[in-house]
CSV table of C-alpha atoms in Angstrom, one decimal:
chain,number,residue,atom,x,y,z
A,252,MET,CA,-0.1,0.1,0.0
A,253,ASP,CA,3.0,2.3,0.7
A,254,GLY,CA,4.3,1.7,-2.4
A,255,ALA,CA,1.2,2.3,-4.3
A,256,ASP,CA,0.6,5.5,-2.4
A,257,ARG,CA,3.9,6.8,-3.3
A,258,GLY,CA,3.5,5.7,-6.9
A,259,SER,CA,0.1,7.4,-7.0
A,260,GLY,CA,1.7,10.5,-5.5
A,261,ASP,CA,4.5,10.8,-7.9
A,262,GLY,CA,2.1,10.2,-10.8
A,263,GLU,CA,-0.1,13.1,-9.5
A,264,ARG,CA,2.9,15.4,-9.3
A,265,SER,CA,4.1,14.6,-12.7
A,266,GLY,CA,0.5,15.0,-13.9
A,267,GLY,CA,0.3,18.4,-12.2
A,268,SER,CA,3.4,19.5,-13.8
A,269,VAL,CA,2.5,18.6,-17.1
A,270,VAL,CA,-0.9,20.3,-16.8
A,271,ALA,CA,0.8,23.4,-15.3
A,272,GLY,CA,3.4,23.4,-18.4
A,273,LEU,CA,0.5,22.9,-20.8
A,274,THR,CA,-1.2,26.1,-19.0
A,275,GLY,CA,1.7,28.1,-19.1
A,276,LEU,CA,2.4,27.2,-22.9
A,277,ARG,CA,-1.3,28.2,-23.7
A,278,LYS,CA,-0.8,31.7,-22.1
A,279,GLU,CA,2.3,32.2,-24.1
A,280,LEU,CA,1.0,31.1,-27.4
A,281,VAL,CA,-2.7,32.3,-27.0
A,282,THR,CA,-2.1,36.1,-26.1
A,283,GLY,CA,-2.2,39.4,-28.1
A,284,ALA,CA,-0.1,41.2,-25.7
A,285,ARG,CA,2.2,44.1,-27.2
A,286,MET,CA,5.8,42.9,-27.5
A,287,PRO,CA,8.0,45.6,-28.9
A,288,LEU,CA,11.4,44.5,-30.1
A,289,PRO,CA,14.0,44.9,-27.3
A,290,PRO,CA,16.1,47.9,-27.7
A,291,LEU,CA,19.7,47.2,-29.2
A,292,ARG,CA,22.8,48.6,-27.8
A,293,GLN,CA,23.8,50.4,-31.0
A,294,PRO,CA,22.9,54.1,-32.3
A,295,ARG,CA,19.3,54.9,-33.2
A,296,LEU,CA,20.2,54.5,-36.9
A,297,LEU,CA,21.0,51.0,-36.7
A,298,ARG,CA,18.1,50.1,-34.6
A,299,TRP,CA,15.8,51.4,-37.3
A,300,ALA,CA,17.6,49.1,-39.8
A,301,VAL,CA,15.9,46.0,-38.3
A,302,HIS,CA,12.5,47.6,-39.3
A,303,ALA,CA,13.8,48.6,-42.7
A,304,VAL,CA,15.0,44.9,-43.2
A,305,VAL,CA,11.5,43.6,-42.1
A,306,VAL,CA,9.7,46.0,-44.4
A,307,ALA,CA,12.0,45.0,-47.5
A,308,LEU,CA,11.3,41.4,-46.7
A,309,THR,CA,7.6,42.2,-46.5
A,310,VAL,CA,7.5,43.8,-49.9
A,311,SER,CA,9.5,41.4,-51.5
A,312,THR,CA,7.6,38.3,-50.1
A,313,THR,CA,4.4,40.0,-50.9
A,314,VAL,CA,5.1,40.6,-54.5
A,315,GLY,CA,6.4,36.7,-54.9
A,316,ASN,CA,3.2,35.5,-52.9
A,317,LEU,CA,0.8,37.4,-55.4
A,318,ASP,CA,2.5,35.3,-58.5
A,319,GLN,CA,2.5,32.3,-56.2
A,320,PHE,CA,-1.0,32.2,-54.9
A,321,SER,CA,-2.7,33.8,-58.1
A,322,GLN,CA,-0.9,31.9,-60.7
A,323,ARG,CA,0.7,28.9,-59.5
A,324,TYR,CA,-1.9,27.8,-57.0
A,325,HIS,CA,-4.6,29.0,-59.0
A,326,LEU,CA,-6.6,30.9,-56.5
A,327,GLY,CA,-7.5,33.7,-58.8
A,328,HIS,CA,-6.5,37.3,-58.7
A,329,SER,CA,-8.8,38.5,-55.8
A,330,GLY,CA,-8.0,35.3,-53.7
A,331,GLY,CA,-4.3,35.4,-54.4
A,332,THR,CA,-4.0,39.3,-53.8
A,333,LEU,CA,-5.9,39.0,-50.3
A,334,MET,CA,-3.8,36.0,-49.1
A,335,ALA,CA,-0.6,37.9,-49.9
A,336,LEU,CA,-1.6,41.0,-48.4
A,337,LEU,CA,-2.5,39.2,-45.2
A,338,LEU,CA,0.7,37.5,-45.0
A,339,GLY,CA,2.5,40.9,-45.5
A,340,ALA,CA,0.3,42.3,-42.7
A,341,ALA,CA,1.5,39.4,-40.5
A,342,MET,CA,5.1,40.2,-41.1
A,343,LEU,CA,4.5,43.9,-40.2
A,344,LEU,CA,2.4,42.9,-37.2
A,345,ALA,CA,5.2,40.8,-36.0
A,346,LEU,CA,7.3,43.8,-35.2
A,347,VAL,CA,4.6,44.8,-32.4
A,348,ARG,CA,2.6,41.5,-31.6
A,349,PRO,CA,4.4,38.5,-32.6
A,350,VAL,CA,2.0,36.0,-31.3
A,351,PRO,CA,-1.0,37.1,-33.3
A,352,ALA,CA,1.3,37.7,-36.3
A,353,TRP,CA,2.3,34.0,-36.1
A,354,TRP,CA,-1.1,32.6,-35.7
A,355,LEU,CA,-2.1,34.9,-38.8
A,356,SER,CA,1.0,33.7,-41.0
A,357,LEU,CA,0.2,30.1,-40.2
A,358,GLY,CA,-3.5,30.4,-40.8
A,359,VAL,CA,-2.9,32.2,-44.2
A,360,ASN,CA,-0.2,29.7,-45.5
A,361,THR,CA,-2.5,26.7,-44.6
A,362,ALA,CA,-5.7,28.2,-46.2
A,363,ALA,CA,-3.5,28.9,-49.3
A,364,ALA,CA,-2.0,25.5,-49.5
A,365,SER,CA,-5.4,23.8,-48.8
A,366,MET,CA,-7.1,25.6,-51.6
A,367,ALA,CA,-4.4,25.4,-54.1
A,368,THR,CA,-4.7,23.3,-57.3
A,369,VAL,CA,-2.0,22.2,-59.7
A,370,PRO,CA,-3.4,20.9,-62.9
A,371,PHE,CA,-1.6,17.9,-64.3
A,372,GLY,CA,0.7,18.7,-67.0
A,373,GLN,CA,1.6,22.1,-65.7
A,374,GLY,CA,4.8,20.6,-63.8
A,375,ALA,CA,5.3,20.1,-60.1
A,376,GLU,CA,4.9,23.0,-57.8
A,377,PRO,CA,6.6,23.5,-54.4
A,378,TRP,CA,3.9,22.8,-51.7
A,379,PRO,CA,2.4,23.1,-49.1
A,380,TRP,CA,5.0,26.1,-48.6
A,381,GLY,CA,5.7,28.2,-51.5
A,382,PRO,CA,9.3,29.7,-51.4
A,383,PRO,CA,7.8,33.4,-50.8
A,384,ALA,CA,5.5,32.2,-48.2
A,385,LEU,CA,8.3,30.0,-46.5
A,386,ALA,CA,10.3,33.2,-46.4
A,387,ALA,CA,7.5,35.1,-44.9
A,388,HIS,CA,6.7,32.8,-42.1
A,389,ALA,CA,10.6,32.2,-41.2
A,390,THR,CA,10.8,36.0,-40.6
A,391,VAL,CA,7.7,35.8,-38.4
A,392,SER,CA,9.1,32.8,-36.5
A,393,LEU,CA,12.2,34.5,-35.9
A,394,LEU,CA,10.6,37.8,-34.5
A,395,LEU,CA,8.5,35.4,-32.3
A,396,ALA,CA,11.4,33.5,-31.0
A,397,LEU,CA,12.9,36.8,-30.0
A,398,ARG,CA,10.2,37.7,-27.6
A,399,VAL,CA,8.5,34.4,-26.3
A,400,PRO,CA,10.4,32.1,-23.8
A,401,PRO,CA,12.0,29.0,-25.5
A,402,ARG,CA,9.2,26.4,-25.0
A,403,ALA,CA,6.7,28.6,-26.9
A,404,ALA,CA,9.1,29.3,-29.6
A,405,TRP,CA,9.7,25.5,-30.1
A,406,ALA,CA,6.0,24.7,-30.0
A,407,ALA,CA,5.4,27.1,-32.5
A,408,CYS,CA,8.2,25.6,-34.7
A,409,VAL,CA,6.7,22.2,-34.1
A,410,LEU,CA,3.2,23.5,-35.2
A,411,SER,CA,4.8,25.2,-38.2
A,412,VAL,CA,5.9,21.9,-39.6
A,413,GLY,CA,3.1,19.7,-38.3
A,414,VAL,CA,0.3,21.5,-39.6
A,415,PRO,CA,1.6,21.4,-43.3
A,416,LEU,CA,2.8,17.9,-43.0
A,417,LEU,CA,-0.8,16.9,-41.7
A,418,LEU,CA,-2.3,18.8,-44.7
A,419,GLN,CA,0.2,16.8,-47.1
A,420,GLN,CA,-1.1,13.5,-45.6
A,421,THR,CA,-4.8,14.6,-46.1
A,422,SER,CA,-4.8,16.6,-49.4
A,423,ARG,CA,-3.6,16.5,-53.1
A,424,PRO,CA,-3.5,19.7,-54.9
A,425,GLY,CA,-2.0,17.9,-58.0
A,426,PRO,CA,1.6,17.2,-58.8
A,427,TYR,CA,4.0,18.9,-56.2
A,428,ASP,CA,7.3,19.0,-54.8
A,429,THR,CA,6.9,18.7,-51.0
A,430,THR,CA,8.7,21.6,-48.9
A,431,VAL,CA,8.0,20.0,-45.5
A,432,PRO,CA,11.7,18.9,-45.0
A,433,LEU,CA,13.2,22.4,-46.0
A,434,ALA,CA,10.4,24.1,-43.9
A,435,ALA,CA,11.4,22.1,-41.0
A,436,LEU,CA,15.1,22.8,-41.3
A,437,LEU,CA,14.6,26.6,-42.0
A,438,PHE,CA,12.2,26.8,-39.0
A,439,GLY,CA,14.2,25.0,-36.8
A,440,ALA,CA,17.4,27.1,-37.7
A,441,VAL,CA,15.7,30.5,-37.1
A,442,THR,CA,13.9,29.3,-33.9
A,443,LEU,CA,17.6,28.3,-32.7
A,444,PHE,CA,18.8,31.5,-33.8
A,445,GLY,CA,16.1,33.5,-32.1
A,446,THR,CA,16.2,31.6,-29.0
A,447,LEU,CA,20.0,31.9,-28.6
A,448,LEU,CA,19.7,35.8,-29.2
A,449,ARG,CA,17.1,35.8,-26.6
A,450,GLY,CA,19.1,33.9,-24.0
A,451,ARG,CA,22.4,36.0,-25.0
A,452,ARG,CA,20.3,39.3,-24.2
A,453,GLU,CA,18.8,38.0,-20.9
A,454,THR,CA,22.1,37.0,-19.6
A,455,ARG,CA,23.5,40.2,-20.6
A,456,ASP,CA,20.7,42.1,-18.8
A,457,GLN,CA,21.1,39.8,-15.7
A,458,LEU,CA,24.9,40.5,-15.6
A,459,VAL,CA,24.1,44.3,-15.7
A,460,GLU,CA,21.7,44.1,-13.1
A,461,GLN,CA,24.3,42.1,-11.0
A,462,GLU,CA,26.8,44.5,-11.6
A,463,THR,CA,24.4,47.3,-10.4
A,464,ILE,CA,23.5,45.4,-7.3
A,465,THR,CA,27.1,44.5,-6.7
A,466,ALA,CA,28.1,48.2,-6.9
A,467,GLU,CA,25.3,49.3,-4.7
A,468,GLU,CA,26.2,46.6,-2.1
A,469,ARG,CA,29.8,47.8,-2.3
A,470,ALA,CA,28.7,51.2,-1.6
A,471,ARG,CA,26.6,50.1,1.2
A,472,ARG,CA,29.4,48.0,2.7
A,473,THR,CA,31.8,50.9,2.4
A,474,LEU,CA,29.5,53.3,4.2
A,475,LEU,CA,29.0,50.7,7.0
A,476,GLU,CA,32.7,50.1,7.4
A,477,GLU,CA,33.2,53.8,7.6
A,478,ARG,CA,30.5,54.1,10.1
A,479,SER,CA,31.9,51.5,12.1
A,480,ARG,CA,35.4,53.1,12.1
A,481,ILE,CA,33.9,56.2,13.3
A,482,ALA,CA,31.9,54.5,16.1
A,483,ARG,CA,34.9,52.8,17.4
A,484,GLU,CA,36.6,56.0,17.8
A,485,LEU,CA,33.7,58.1,19.3
A,486,HIS,CA,33.3,55.0,21.7
A,487,ASP,CA,36.8,55.5,22.9
A,488,VAL,CA,36.1,59.2,23.4
A,489,VAL,CA,32.8,58.3,25.4
A,490,ALA,CA,34.7,55.4,27.5
A,491,HIS,CA,37.3,58.3,28.5
A,492,HIS,CA,34.7,60.7,29.8
A,493,MET,CA,33.0,57.9,31.7
A,494,SER,CA,36.3,57.1,33.3
A,495,VAL,CA,36.9,60.7,34.4
A,496,ILE,CA,33.4,60.7,35.8
A,497,SER,CA,33.9,57.5,37.8
A,498,ILE,CA,37.2,58.9,39.2
A,499,GLN,CA,35.6,62.3,40.1
A,500,ALA,CA,32.7,60.8,41.8
A,501,GLN,CA,35.1,58.6,43.6
A,502,VAL,CA,37.4,61.7,44.8
A,503,ALA,CA,34.5,64.3,45.5
A,504,PRO,CA,33.9,62.8,49.0
A,505,HIS,CA,37.4,63.6,49.9
A,506,LEU,CA,37.2,67.2,49.1
A,507,VAL,CA,34.6,68.1,51.5
A,508,LYS,CA,34.9,67.9,55.3
A,509,ASP,CA,32.3,65.8,56.8
A,510,PRO,CA,30.3,65.4,53.8
A,511,PRO,CA,26.4,64.4,54.5
A,512,GLU,CA,25.4,60.8,54.1
A,513,GLU,CA,23.1,61.7,51.0
A,514,LEU,CA,26.0,63.1,49.3
A,515,ARG,CA,28.2,60.1,49.9
A,516,GLU,CA,25.1,57.9,48.4
A,517,ASN,CA,24.8,60.1,45.4
A,518,LEU,CA,28.2,60.1,44.5
A,519,ALA,CA,28.6,56.4,45.0
A,520,GLY,CA,25.4,55.8,42.7
A,521,ILE,CA,27.1,58.1,40.2
A,522,ARG,CA,30.3,56.1,40.2
A,523,GLU,CA,28.5,52.7,40.2
A,524,ASN,CA,26.4,53.9,37.0
A,525,ALA,CA,29.6,55.2,35.6
A,526,LEU,CA,31.4,51.8,36.0
A,527,GLU,CA,28.5,49.9,34.4
A,528,ALA,CA,28.2,52.1,31.7
A,529,LEU,CA,32.1,52.0,31.1
A,530,THR,CA,31.9,48.2,31.1
A,531,GLU,CA,29.2,48.1,28.6
A,532,LEU,CA,31.2,50.3,26.3
A,533,ARG,CA,34.0,48.2,26.7
A,534,ARG,CA,32.0,45.1,25.4
A,535,VAL,CA,30.8,47.1,22.5
A,536,LEU,CA,34.4,48.3,21.8
A,537,GLY,CA,35.4,44.6,21.8
A,538,VAL,CA,32.8,43.6,19.5
A,539,LEU,CA,33.7,46.5,16.9
A,540,ARG,CA,37.3,45.8,17.0
A,541,SER,CA,36.9,42.0,16.8
A,542,GLU,CA,37.0,42.1,12.8
A,543,ASN,CA,40.4,43.9,12.9
A,544,PRO,CA,42.2,42.7,16.1
A,545,GLY,CA,45.5,43.3,14.7
A,546,ASP,CA,45.0,46.7,13.6
A,547,PRO,CA,47.4,49.2,15.7
A,548,GLU,CA,44.9,52.1,14.9
A,549,LEU,CA,42.2,50.2,16.6
A,550,ALA,CA,44.2,48.9,19.6
A,551,PRO,CA,42.7,50.0,23.0
A,552,GLN,CA,45.9,51.5,24.1
A,553,THR,CA,46.4,53.7,21.2
A,554,PRO,CA,45.6,57.5,22.0
A,555,LEU,CA,42.9,59.1,19.6
A,556,PRO,CA,44.7,61.8,17.5
A,557,THR,CA,43.8,65.6,17.9
A,558,LEU,CA,44.7,68.6,16.3
A,559,GLU,CA,47.5,68.8,18.7
A,560,ARG,CA,49.3,66.2,16.7
A,561,LEU,CA,48.7,68.4,13.1
A,562,ASP,CA,52.4,69.3,13.1
A,563,ALA,CA,53.5,65.6,12.9
A,564,LEU,CA,50.9,65.0,10.2
A,565,VAL,CA,52.2,67.8,8.3
A,566,ASP,CA,55.8,66.6,8.5
A,567,ASN,CA,54.8,63.3,7.2
A,568,ALA,CA,53.1,64.7,4.2
A,569,ARG,CA,56.2,66.8,3.6
A,570,ALA,CA,58.6,63.8,3.9
A,571,ALA,CA,56.1,62.3,1.2
A,572,GLY,CA,56.9,64.9,-1.4
A,573,LEU,CA,54.2,67.6,-0.6
A,574,THR,CA,54.9,71.2,0.0
A,575,VAL,CA,52.4,72.0,3.0
A,576,ARG,CA,51.6,75.4,4.3
A,577,ASN,CA,49.4,75.3,7.7
A,578,GLU,CA,47.8,78.6,8.8
A,579,SER,CA,45.3,79.3,11.5
A,580,ALA,CA,42.9,82.2,12.1
A,581,GLY,CA,41.5,83.0,15.6
A,582,GLU,CA,42.5,81.9,19.0
A,583,CYS,CA,43.1,78.1,19.3
A,584,ARG,CA,40.7,76.8,21.9
A,585,PRO,CA,40.0,73.4,23.2
A,586,LEU,CA,37.3,71.8,21.0
A,587,PRO,CA,34.8,68.8,21.9
A,588,PRO,CA,36.5,65.6,21.4
A,589,GLY,CA,34.3,64.4,18.5
A,590,VAL,CA,34.8,67.7,16.9
A,591,ASP,CA,38.8,67.8,17.5
A,592,LEU,CA,39.0,64.2,16.2
A,593,SER,CA,36.9,64.6,13.1
A,594,ALA,CA,39.0,67.6,12.1
A,595,TYR,CA,42.0,65.7,12.4
A,596,ARG,CA,40.7,62.9,10.4
A,597,ILE,CA,39.5,65.4,7.6
A,598,VAL,CA,42.9,67.0,7.3
A,599,GLN,CA,44.6,63.5,7.3
A,600,GLU,CA,42.3,62.2,4.7
A,601,ALA,CA,42.8,65.3,2.4
A,602,LEU,CA,46.5,65.0,2.7
A,603,SER,CA,46.5,61.2,2.0
A,604,ASN,CA,44.6,62.0,-1.2
A,605,ALA,CA,46.9,64.9,-2.2
A,606,ILE,CA,49.5,62.1,-1.8
A,607,ARG,CA,48.0,59.5,-4.0
A,608,HIS,CA,46.5,61.8,-6.8
A,609,ALA,CA,48.6,65.1,-6.7
A,610,PRO,CA,52.2,63.9,-6.2
A,611,GLY,CA,54.5,67.1,-5.5
A,612,ALA,CA,51.6,69.6,-5.1
A,613,THR,CA,51.3,72.5,-2.8
A,614,VAL,CA,48.9,71.9,-0.1
A,615,ARG,CA,47.6,74.8,2.1
A,616,ILE,CA,45.5,74.0,5.3
A,617,ASP,CA,43.5,76.7,6.8
A,618,LEU,CA,41.9,76.5,10.3
A,619,ALA,CA,39.7,79.1,11.4
A,620,TYR,CA,38.4,79.3,15.1
A,621,ALA,CA,34.9,81.1,15.3
A,622,ARG,CA,32.3,81.4,18.1
A,623,ALA,CA,30.0,78.9,16.2
A,624,GLY,CA,32.8,76.4,15.5
A,625,LEU,CA,35.6,75.4,13.6
A,626,HIS,CA,36.1,76.3,9.8
A,627,LEU,CA,38.8,74.1,8.0
A,628,ARG,CA,39.8,74.0,4.4
A,629,VAL,CA,42.5,71.9,2.6
A,630,THR,CA,43.3,72.8,-1.0
A,631,ASP,CA,46.0,71.5,-3.2
A,632,SER,CA,47.5,72.9,-6.6
A,633,GLY,CA,47.3,69.7,-8.4
A,634,GLY,CA,50.1,67.3,-9.0
A,635,ARG,CA,53.4,68.1,-10.7
A,636,THR,CA,53.7,64.5,-12.0
A,637,GLU,CA,51.1,61.9,-13.3
A,638,ALA,CA,49.6,59.9,-10.4
A,639,PRO,CA,50.2,56.3,-10.4
A,640,PRO,CA,47.2,54.0,-10.0
A,641,SER,CA,45.9,54.5,-6.6
A,642,PRO,CA,45.1,51.2,-4.3
A,643,GLY,CA,42.8,53.5,-2.5
A,644,THR,CA,39.3,51.9,-1.3
A,645,GLY,CA,37.2,55.1,-1.9
A,646,HIS,CA,36.4,55.7,1.7
A,647,GLY,CA,37.9,59.0,2.1
A,648,LEU,CA,35.3,61.5,0.8
A,649,LEU,CA,32.8,59.1,2.2
A,650,GLY,CA,34.3,59.2,5.7
A,651,MET,CA,34.5,62.8,5.4
A,652,ARG,CA,30.6,63.3,4.7
A,653,GLU,CA,29.7,60.8,7.4
A,654,ARG,CA,32.0,62.6,10.3
A,655,VAL,CA,30.5,66.1,9.1
A,656,ALA,CA,27.0,65.0,9.1
A,657,MET,CA,27.2,63.2,12.5
A,658,LEU,CA,28.3,66.7,13.9
A,659,GLY,CA,25.6,68.6,12.1
A,660,GLY,CA,28.0,70.3,9.9
A,661,ASP,CA,28.7,71.2,6.2
A,662,LEU,CA,31.2,69.8,3.7
A,663,ALA,CA,32.1,70.8,0.2
A,664,THR,CA,34.6,69.1,-1.9
A,665,GLY,CA,35.5,69.5,-5.7
A,666,PRO,CA,37.9,70.5,-8.1
A,667,THR,CA,39.4,74.2,-8.1
A,668,GLN,CA,39.8,76.3,-11.2
A,669,ASP,CA,43.6,76.0,-11.2
A,670,GLY,CA,43.3,72.2,-11.6
A,671,GLY,CA,43.6,71.3,-7.9
A,672,PHE,CA,41.2,70.0,-5.3
A,673,GLU,CA,39.6,71.5,-2.3
A,674,VAL,CA,37.8,70.3,0.8
A,675,SER,CA,36.0,72.8,2.9
A,676,ALA,CA,34.3,72.0,5.9
A,677,PHE,CA,32.4,73.6,9.2
A,678,LEU,CA,32.2,71.6,12.5
A,679,PRO,CA,29.9,73.3,14.9
A,680,ALA,CA,31.5,73.9,18.3
A,681,PRO,CA,29.6,76.8,19.7
A,682,LEU,CA,31.0,78.7,22.8
A,683,PRO,CA,28.8,79.6,25.8
A,684,LYS,CA,27.1,83.1,25.6
A,685,ASP,CA,29.1,84.4,28.4
A,686,VAL,CA,32.7,83.3,27.0
A,687,THR,CA,34.4,85.3,24.3
A,688,PRO,CA,37.9,83.9,23.5
A,689,THR,CA,40.6,86.6,22.6
A,690,GLY,CA,40.5,87.4,18.9
A,691,VAL,CA,37.1,86.1,18.4
A,692,THR,CA,34.1,88.2,18.5
A,693,PRO,CA,30.5,87.1,18.8
A,694,THR,CA,29.9,88.2,15.0
A,695,ASP,CA,32.7,86.2,13.8
A,696,ALA,CA,31.7,85.0,10.4
A,697,PRO,CA,33.4,82.3,8.4
A,698,PRO,CA,36.5,83.2,6.5
A,699,THR,CA,35.9,84.5,3.0
A,700,ASP,CA,39.5,84.7,1.6
A,701,GLY,CA,38.8,82.7,-1.4
A,702,GLU,CA,36.9,80.3,0.6
A,703,THR,CA,33.9,78.3,-1.0
A,704,LYS,CA,31.3,77.9,1.5
A,705,PRO,CA,30.0,74.4,1.7
């Protein structure tokens, strides 16, 4: 019983697949849907060449069919003209609606062949396909194979051969030379050619789509990697502040003589919360660093760079062949750690790009401290020699944008008029209203000395 049940189940599944296949085939071959020719990757003039070729074939085969149907098949002038024009209309219709055009072509040829008569003594005529009708239907079959799935194209090929073969077995117009073997060879060839072209086009479209998806995924991965790098650095900043809070909360009771018990409890709670937050931050930092545990830049003991180390950065750029000028406007003042770190990274990346893409260039770094924040600009004059192929990953400008966007600032990058490149950014770091540093007035504006506002 079990074997019988399994056999029955397999039979039902195979029967269901056959029915589903026949249903799909019926939908593909019984439709009047509009199916324009796929666009070619050539100039527009060559795209119209396909239509011109089809029109030329239509005219030539229609003229040939007028003689074949009217004179050789003896359908009369009216009948032969009607059949020839209908077959020509099928060829033109195949440019837009190939399935109805194929049915029309097959029906016209079958009707003409069934009504044909070849009197004895006149000589054998090619039948059931006349040469012009054979060329016309081959053209329609090719245009069909370019637009429908392969199974539908081959089903149409089988019908194009099978229907005339059946007509040949049941009808005798008189002495004739059979054209069924030639039709089978010709229709099979054009169907194979059409399905191969269609498969090639689909494969090419899939490759283009996959390349687009790959490029999008690569850009997305680059963005996530840069954000992860920024997050690691900012987590270090936050961890440092949490450590300071914990130490201050521990030391504070010793700075007050006979502190109240409530103060001791509050400070102990602050320290405890700071230590818990610090523990969680260290766990997060461990996860973020786990992908590159050997990267010295990401090591926990490595101090985060700030603008205090800008001179060392400039010296390294000069050692790499750049001429660097570093100028500052306004009074240098302490910046929030995130702003200080981001400013350093932006300048660092701008110098790295100049080294890679503009060897030997003159680079100017302008820092302007204002009440609202820090304005920085890095410009280069363009390379003196041709830059070698760069091994860069494309993270540089993306990282700048992410850092500036995180701080709520503005960034502008682009080529300069003299052939160089400019990076201009504003990083918000407002001073309290009651604080006015020396050299900076409350109405300080961004530097306008040739600077392009982001």
